[in-house]
Amino acid sequence: MIDSTTPGRDGSAPVPPPATPSPSEVRAERRRLIGAIGALRRLLSERPAFEVADRRRLGHEARKRERVEAAHGKKLAGIAEERARREASLTHRLDALDGERERREDQALSVLRRQSVERTLGTTYLTANEVSGIGTGLVRSLAAQGIRTAADFHDVGWGKAPNGKGGEVLYLHRTKGGKVHINGIGEHRGRPLLEWRRAALARAEARAPHKLPPDERHRITEIIQAERGRLREELAEVPRSAQTARAEAVRQHGEALDLLGTAEREAARLAAVRRAEFDTMAEQLRDLQGQLSAHMDAHGDAGRRVRRAHSSGRSARHLRRRPCPASPPPARRGRRQPGSASARSRTGPGRGRFPESGRTRAGWSRSSTSASPPSSVWANWRTTRRTPPR
């Protein structure tokens, strides 16, 4: 027989036999594997919550994209509506320029006629020979009150006397506002004065021009042409402005999508890293489970076997200390008769023994080889036994 420590024929060093691990080392390795498996399982229990959160993240990202797209579409629709509104407004103003020319010519002619009438009335002076019943004294009184021409007053009317006494008097209404009463001018003199003013107004309106001068018409035509050219330029600028606004909206939309894409890619990268970690932990868990299976195949369930043996030893010792005798019959209530079995058990030579089994209360007989009584018997005995008198 050749010992394993004997050198070989070629002089090589002997190979020592593999060392057999001790039971404590086997248990320690098993505990290490079980602890590692439990830790990985606790970490892997977070994966369902992670997947739910990741699906929620994807839903949030999809809703953000929908909001960005909706805002972009709303902005483009607003740009199109603004373009259509401005084009319609400018087109309406261009079409109305022909009527605007006529309106401006009529307005300019009205101003010209009013100025002509005012100049004519301003040069028509009131004299004693112009109005019947108005003499030199009344002309001086009217001039003292600011009424010298037909342009200084426009109507006459009755009103209460200035001093509040008497009846009504005739007032002359000034063109610039206010009214004045001249003593001596009543109904008979006021009516001719008003007729003189109306005749002067009719002569002034008849002498006023009825057509615009050529230079004024040319000026109005130039104004209308300039307005038409400006409106046409604005109308041509509307599509360019709309295109610029649309390009700006598209640029802002692209920037928003880029920001969302960057955030989504970063979130997806972190989710992929976390998912890879979970996959790695799952692989490690499978490896550890394989190692635990191999360890149990090689060494068995040593730790559980030792614990079972230890628990069995403690139970046996406990049963040896605390026997479980059979339950005695329930005692009858009432007066005991002398010489009964109960009295003999308390006072006779067999005191301290159960009459059914003959075993002592201190424990089962060591020479007894029968099996331990069931736990129900032990519980019944504990609840019904009586303590013997000392």
Coordinates of C-alpha atoms in Angstrom, one line a residue:
M1 CA 0.0 0.0 0.0
I2 CA 1.4 3.4 -1.0
D3 CA 0.7 6.4 1.4
S4 CA -0.5 9.6 -0.2
T5 CA 2.4 11.4 1.5
T6 CA 5.0 9.2 -0.2
P7 CA 6.8 11.0 -3.1
G8 CA 6.2 9.6 -6.5
R9 CA 8.7 7.7 -8.6
D10 CA 9.4 10.8 -10.6
G11 CA 10.1 12.8 -7.5
S12 CA 7.0 15.0 -7.7
A13 CA 5.4 16.3 -4.5
P14 CA 2.6 14.3 -3.1
V15 CA -1.0 15.6 -3.6
P16 CA -2.7 15.9 -0.2
P17 CA -6.2 14.5 0.0
P18 CA -9.0 17.0 -0.1
A19 CA -9.9 18.3 3.4
T20 CA -13.4 17.4 4.5
P21 CA -15.2 20.5 5.9
S22 CA -16.4 20.3 9.4
P23 CA -20.1 20.5 10.2
S24 CA -19.7 24.1 11.4
E25 CA -18.1 25.1 8.1
V26 CA -20.9 23.3 6.2
R27 CA -23.5 25.1 8.3
A28 CA -21.7 28.5 7.8
E29 CA -21.6 28.0 4.0
R30 CA -25.2 27.0 4.0
R31 CA -26.2 30.1 6.0
R32 CA -24.1 32.3 3.7
L33 CA -25.9 30.9 0.7
I34 CA -29.4 31.2 2.3
G35 CA -28.6 34.8 3.4
A36 CA -27.4 35.8 0.0
I37 CA -30.5 34.2 -1.6
G38 CA -32.8 36.1 0.8
A39 CA -31.0 39.4 0.2
L40 CA -31.4 38.9 -3.6
R41 CA -35.0 38.0 -3.3
R42 CA -35.7 41.1 -1.2
L43 CA -34.0 43.2 -3.8
L44 CA -35.8 41.4 -6.6
S45 CA -39.1 42.0 -4.8
E46 CA -38.8 45.7 -5.9
R47 CA -39.0 44.8 -9.6
P48 CA -42.8 44.8 -9.9
A49 CA -43.0 48.3 -8.4
F50 CA -40.2 49.4 -10.7
E51 CA -42.0 48.0 -13.8
V52 CA -45.3 49.8 -12.7
A53 CA -43.4 53.1 -12.2
D54 CA -41.7 52.6 -15.6
R55 CA -45.0 52.1 -17.3
R56 CA -46.4 55.1 -15.6
R57 CA -43.3 57.1 -16.8
L58 CA -44.0 56.0 -20.3
G59 CA -47.6 57.1 -20.0
H60 CA -46.5 60.5 -18.6
E61 CA -44.1 60.9 -21.5
A62 CA -46.8 60.1 -24.0
R63 CA -49.2 62.6 -22.5
K64 CA -46.5 65.3 -22.5
R65 CA -45.9 64.6 -26.2
E66 CA -49.7 64.8 -26.8
R67 CA -49.9 68.2 -25.0
V68 CA -46.9 69.5 -27.0
E69 CA -48.5 68.4 -30.3
A70 CA -51.9 69.9 -29.3
A71 CA -50.3 73.2 -28.4
H72 CA -48.4 73.2 -31.7
G73 CA -51.5 72.5 -33.7
K74 CA -53.5 75.2 -31.8
K75 CA -50.7 77.7 -32.5
L76 CA -50.7 76.9 -36.2
A77 CA -54.4 77.2 -36.4
G78 CA -54.2 80.6 -34.7
I79 CA -51.6 81.7 -37.2
A80 CA -53.9 80.6 -40.1
E81 CA -56.9 82.4 -38.6
E82 CA -55.0 85.6 -38.1
R83 CA -53.8 85.5 -41.7
A84 CA -57.3 85.0 -43.0
R85 CA -58.6 87.8 -40.8
R86 CA -56.0 90.3 -41.8
E87 CA -56.4 89.5 -45.5
A88 CA -60.2 89.9 -45.3
S89 CA -59.8 93.2 -43.5
L90 CA -57.3 94.6 -45.9
T91 CA -59.3 93.4 -48.9
H92 CA -62.4 95.1 -47.5
R93 CA -60.5 98.4 -47.0
L94 CA -59.2 98.2 -50.6
D95 CA -62.6 97.7 -51.9
A96 CA -63.9 100.6 -49.9
L97 CA -61.3 103.1 -51.2
D98 CA -63.5 104.1 -54.2
G99 CA -66.3 105.1 -51.8
E100 CA -63.7 106.7 -49.6
R101 CA -62.6 109.0 -52.4
E102 CA -66.2 110.2 -53.0
R103 CA -66.7 110.7 -49.2
R104 CA -63.5 112.7 -48.9
E105 CA -64.5 114.9 -51.9
D106 CA -67.9 115.6 -50.4
Q107 CA -66.3 116.3 -47.0
A108 CA -63.8 118.7 -48.6
L109 CA -66.6 120.4 -50.6
S110 CA -68.7 120.8 -47.4
V111 CA -65.8 122.4 -45.6
L112 CA -65.1 124.7 -48.5
R113 CA -68.7 125.8 -48.7
R114 CA -69.0 126.4 -45.0
Q115 CA -65.9 128.5 -45.0
S116 CA -67.2 130.5 -48.0
V117 CA -70.6 131.0 -46.2
E118 CA -68.9 132.1 -43.0
R119 CA -66.7 134.6 -44.9
T120 CA -69.7 136.0 -46.7
L121 CA -71.8 136.3 -43.6
G122 CA -68.8 137.9 -41.8
T123 CA -68.7 140.6 -44.4
T124 CA -72.5 141.4 -44.4
Y125 CA -72.7 144.3 -41.8
L126 CA -75.9 145.4 -40.2
T127 CA -76.9 149.0 -41.1
A128 CA -79.9 151.1 -40.5
N129 CA -80.9 150.9 -44.1
E130 CA -80.8 147.0 -44.2
V131 CA -83.6 146.2 -41.7
S132 CA -86.9 147.8 -41.4
G133 CA -87.5 149.4 -38.0
I134 CA -83.8 149.2 -37.0
G135 CA -82.4 152.7 -36.7
T136 CA -78.9 154.0 -35.9
G137 CA -79.5 153.8 -32.2
L138 CA -80.4 150.1 -32.2
V139 CA -77.5 149.4 -34.6
R140 CA -75.1 151.0 -32.0
S141 CA -76.8 149.0 -29.2
L142 CA -76.3 145.8 -31.1
A143 CA -72.7 146.6 -31.9
A144 CA -72.1 147.3 -28.2
Q145 CA -73.3 143.7 -27.5
G146 CA -71.0 142.2 -30.2
I147 CA -73.6 141.8 -33.0
R148 CA -72.3 143.7 -36.0
T149 CA -72.7 141.2 -38.9
A150 CA -75.0 138.4 -40.0
A151 CA -72.4 135.9 -38.7
D152 CA -72.6 137.1 -35.1
F153 CA -76.1 135.7 -34.4
H154 CA -78.1 132.8 -35.8
D155 CA -81.6 133.0 -34.3
V156 CA -84.0 134.9 -32.1
G157 CA -86.3 133.6 -29.4
W158 CA -88.4 134.5 -26.4
G159 CA -87.4 134.2 -22.8
K160 CA -87.8 135.5 -19.3
A161 CA -86.6 139.1 -18.6
P162 CA -83.1 139.4 -17.3
N163 CA -84.1 141.2 -14.1
G164 CA -86.9 138.7 -13.5
K165 CA -89.6 141.4 -13.6
G166 CA -92.2 141.7 -16.3
G167 CA -93.1 139.2 -18.9
E168 CA -91.0 137.6 -21.6
V169 CA -88.6 139.5 -23.8
L170 CA -86.9 138.8 -27.2
Y171 CA -83.3 137.4 -27.1
L172 CA -80.8 137.2 -29.9
H173 CA -78.7 134.0 -29.8
R174 CA -75.1 134.5 -30.5
T175 CA -73.2 132.2 -32.9
K176 CA -70.4 131.6 -30.4
G177 CA -72.8 130.9 -27.6
G178 CA -75.0 132.8 -25.2
K179 CA -77.9 135.2 -25.7
V180 CA -78.5 138.9 -25.3
H181 CA -81.5 141.2 -25.0
I182 CA -81.5 144.6 -26.5
N183 CA -84.0 147.1 -25.2
G184 CA -86.2 148.3 -28.0
I185 CA -86.1 145.1 -30.0
G186 CA -89.3 143.1 -29.6
E187 CA -91.4 141.0 -31.8
H188 CA -91.9 143.7 -34.5
R189 CA -88.2 144.4 -34.8
G190 CA -86.9 141.0 -34.1
R191 CA -88.8 139.3 -37.0
P192 CA -87.3 141.6 -39.7
L193 CA -83.9 141.2 -38.2
L194 CA -84.1 137.4 -38.4
E195 CA -85.4 137.7 -42.0
W196 CA -82.5 139.9 -42.9
R197 CA -80.1 137.2 -41.5
R198 CA -81.8 134.4 -43.4
A199 CA -81.7 136.4 -46.7
A200 CA -78.0 137.0 -46.2
L201 CA -77.4 133.3 -45.5
A202 CA -79.2 132.3 -48.7
R203 CA -77.1 134.7 -50.8
A204 CA -73.9 133.3 -49.2
E205 CA -74.9 129.7 -49.9
A206 CA -75.7 130.6 -53.5
R207 CA -72.3 132.2 -54.0
A208 CA -70.5 129.3 -52.3
P209 CA -68.7 126.9 -54.7
H210 CA -70.5 123.8 -55.8
K211 CA -67.5 121.8 -57.0
L212 CA -64.0 121.2 -55.7
P213 CA -61.1 123.0 -57.4
P214 CA -58.9 120.8 -59.5
D215 CA -56.0 121.1 -57.2
E216 CA -58.1 119.9 -54.2
R217 CA -59.4 117.0 -56.3
H218 CA -55.9 116.1 -57.3
R219 CA -54.8 116.2 -53.6
I220 CA -57.6 113.9 -52.6
T221 CA -56.7 111.5 -55.5
E222 CA -53.1 111.4 -54.3
I223 CA -54.1 110.6 -50.8
I224 CA -56.4 107.7 -52.0
Q225 CA -53.6 106.3 -54.2
A226 CA -51.1 106.4 -51.4
E227 CA -53.6 104.7 -49.1
R228 CA -54.3 102.0 -51.8
G229 CA -50.5 101.4 -52.2
R230 CA -50.0 101.1 -48.4
L231 CA -52.9 98.6 -48.1
R232 CA -51.6 96.5 -51.0
E233 CA -48.2 96.4 -49.4
E234 CA -49.7 95.2 -46.1
L235 CA -51.8 92.6 -48.0
A236 CA -48.7 91.3 -49.7
E237 CA -46.9 91.3 -46.3
V238 CA -49.5 89.1 -44.6
P239 CA -48.4 85.8 -46.2
R240 CA -44.8 86.5 -45.4
S241 CA -45.6 87.4 -41.8
A242 CA -47.7 84.2 -41.5
Q243 CA -44.9 82.1 -42.9
T244 CA -42.4 83.7 -40.5
A245 CA -44.7 83.0 -37.6
R246 CA -45.3 79.4 -38.8
A247 CA -41.5 78.9 -39.0
E248 CA -41.0 80.2 -35.5
A249 CA -43.8 77.9 -34.2
V250 CA -42.2 74.9 -35.9
R251 CA -38.8 75.9 -34.4
Q252 CA -40.3 76.1 -30.9
H253 CA -42.1 72.8 -31.5
G254 CA -38.8 71.2 -32.5
E255 CA -37.0 72.5 -29.4
A256 CA -39.8 71.2 -27.2
L257 CA -39.6 67.8 -28.8
D258 CA -35.8 67.8 -28.5
L259 CA -36.1 68.5 -24.8
L260 CA -38.7 65.8 -24.4
G261 CA -36.6 63.3 -26.4
T262 CA -33.5 64.1 -24.3
A263 CA -35.4 63.6 -21.1
E264 CA -37.0 60.4 -22.4
R265 CA -33.7 59.0 -23.5
E266 CA -32.1 59.7 -20.2
A267 CA -35.0 58.1 -18.3
A268 CA -35.0 55.1 -20.7
R269 CA -31.2 54.7 -20.1
L270 CA -31.7 54.8 -16.3
A271 CA -34.5 52.3 -16.6
A272 CA -32.4 50.0 -18.8
V273 CA -29.6 50.2 -16.2
R274 CA -32.0 49.4 -13.4
R275 CA -33.5 46.6 -15.4
A276 CA -30.1 45.2 -16.2
E277 CA -29.3 45.2 -12.5
F278 CA -32.5 43.3 -11.8
D279 CA -31.5 40.8 -14.6
T280 CA -28.0 40.4 -13.1
M281 CA -29.5 39.8 -9.6
A282 CA -31.8 37.2 -11.1
E283 CA -28.9 35.4 -12.7
Q284 CA -27.0 35.6 -9.4
L285 CA -30.1 34.2 -7.6
R286 CA -30.2 31.3 -10.0
D287 CA -26.5 30.7 -9.5
L288 CA -26.8 30.8 -5.7
Q289 CA -29.8 28.5 -5.8
G290 CA -27.8 26.1 -7.9
Q291 CA -24.9 26.3 -5.5
L292 CA -27.3 25.7 -2.6
S293 CA -28.8 22.7 -4.3
A294 CA -25.3 21.3 -5.0
H295 CA -24.3 22.0 -1.4
M296 CA -27.3 20.1 -0.1
D297 CA -26.7 17.3 -2.5
A298 CA -23.1 17.1 -1.3
H299 CA -23.6 17.6 2.4
G300 CA -27.3 17.2 3.0
D301 CA -29.4 19.4 5.1
A302 CA -27.0 19.2 8.0
G303 CA -28.1 22.3 9.8
R304 CA -31.8 21.3 9.7
R305 CA -30.8 17.7 10.8
V306 CA -28.8 19.0 13.7
R307 CA -31.6 21.4 14.8
R308 CA -34.1 18.5 14.6
A309 CA -31.8 16.3 16.6
H310 CA -31.2 19.1 19.2
S311 CA -35.0 19.7 19.3
S312 CA -35.7 16.0 19.7
G313 CA -33.1 15.8 22.6
R314 CA -34.7 18.7 24.4
S315 CA -38.1 17.2 24.0
A316 CA -37.0 13.8 25.3
R317 CA -35.3 15.4 28.3
H318 CA -38.4 17.4 29.0
L319 CA -40.6 14.3 28.8
R320 CA -38.3 12.5 31.2
R321 CA -38.6 15.4 33.6
R322 CA -42.3 15.9 33.2
P323 CA -44.2 12.6 32.7
C324 CA -47.6 12.6 31.2
P325 CA -49.7 10.1 33.2
A326 CA -53.2 9.1 32.3
S327 CA -56.0 11.3 33.5
P328 CA -57.7 10.1 36.7
P329 CA -61.5 9.8 36.7
P330 CA -63.4 12.9 37.7
A331 CA -64.1 13.2 41.4
R332 CA -67.7 13.0 42.5
R333 CA -69.0 15.8 44.4
G334 CA -70.6 15.1 47.7
R335 CA -69.6 13.6 51.0
R336 CA -66.9 10.9 50.8
Q337 CA -67.6 7.6 52.6
P338 CA -64.8 6.2 54.7
G339 CA -63.0 3.4 53.1
S340 CA -63.7 4.6 49.6
A341 CA -61.1 4.3 46.9
S342 CA -60.5 8.1 46.9
A343 CA -60.0 8.1 50.6
R344 CA -57.6 5.1 50.4
S345 CA -55.7 6.9 47.7
R346 CA -55.2 9.9 50.0
T347 CA -54.5 8.0 53.2
G348 CA -53.5 4.4 52.3
P349 CA -50.2 2.9 51.6
G350 CA -50.5 3.9 47.9
R351 CA -50.6 7.6 48.6
G352 CA -49.1 9.7 45.8
R353 CA -49.9 7.1 43.1
F354 CA -52.5 7.1 40.4
P355 CA -54.9 4.2 40.9
E356 CA -55.1 3.5 37.2
S357 CA -51.5 3.3 36.3
G358 CA -49.7 3.0 39.6
R359 CA -47.1 5.5 38.6
T360 CA -45.8 8.1 40.9
R361 CA -46.3 11.8 40.5
A362 CA -42.6 12.5 40.4
G363 CA -42.3 10.9 37.1
W364 CA -42.6 7.8 35.0
S365 CA -40.8 4.7 36.0
R366 CA -37.4 4.5 34.4
S367 CA -37.9 0.9 33.7
S368 CA -41.1 1.7 31.7
T369 CA -40.6 1.2 28.0
S370 CA -44.1 2.3 26.9
A371 CA -44.6 5.3 24.7
S372 CA -45.3 8.7 26.2
P373 CA -49.0 9.5 26.6
P374 CA -50.5 12.0 24.1
S375 CA -50.5 15.7 24.8
S376 CA -54.3 15.7 25.3
V377 CA -53.9 13.3 28.3
W378 CA -51.2 15.5 29.7
A379 CA -53.4 18.6 29.4
N380 CA -56.4 16.8 31.0
W381 CA -54.2 15.5 33.8
R382 CA -52.9 19.0 34.6
T383 CA -56.4 20.4 34.7
T384 CA -58.0 17.7 36.8
R385 CA -55.3 16.5 39.2
R386 CA -55.6 17.3 42.8
T387 CA -52.8 18.1 45.1
P388 CA -52.6 15.4 47.9
P389 CA -52.5 16.6 51.5
R390 CA -49.1 16.8 53.1

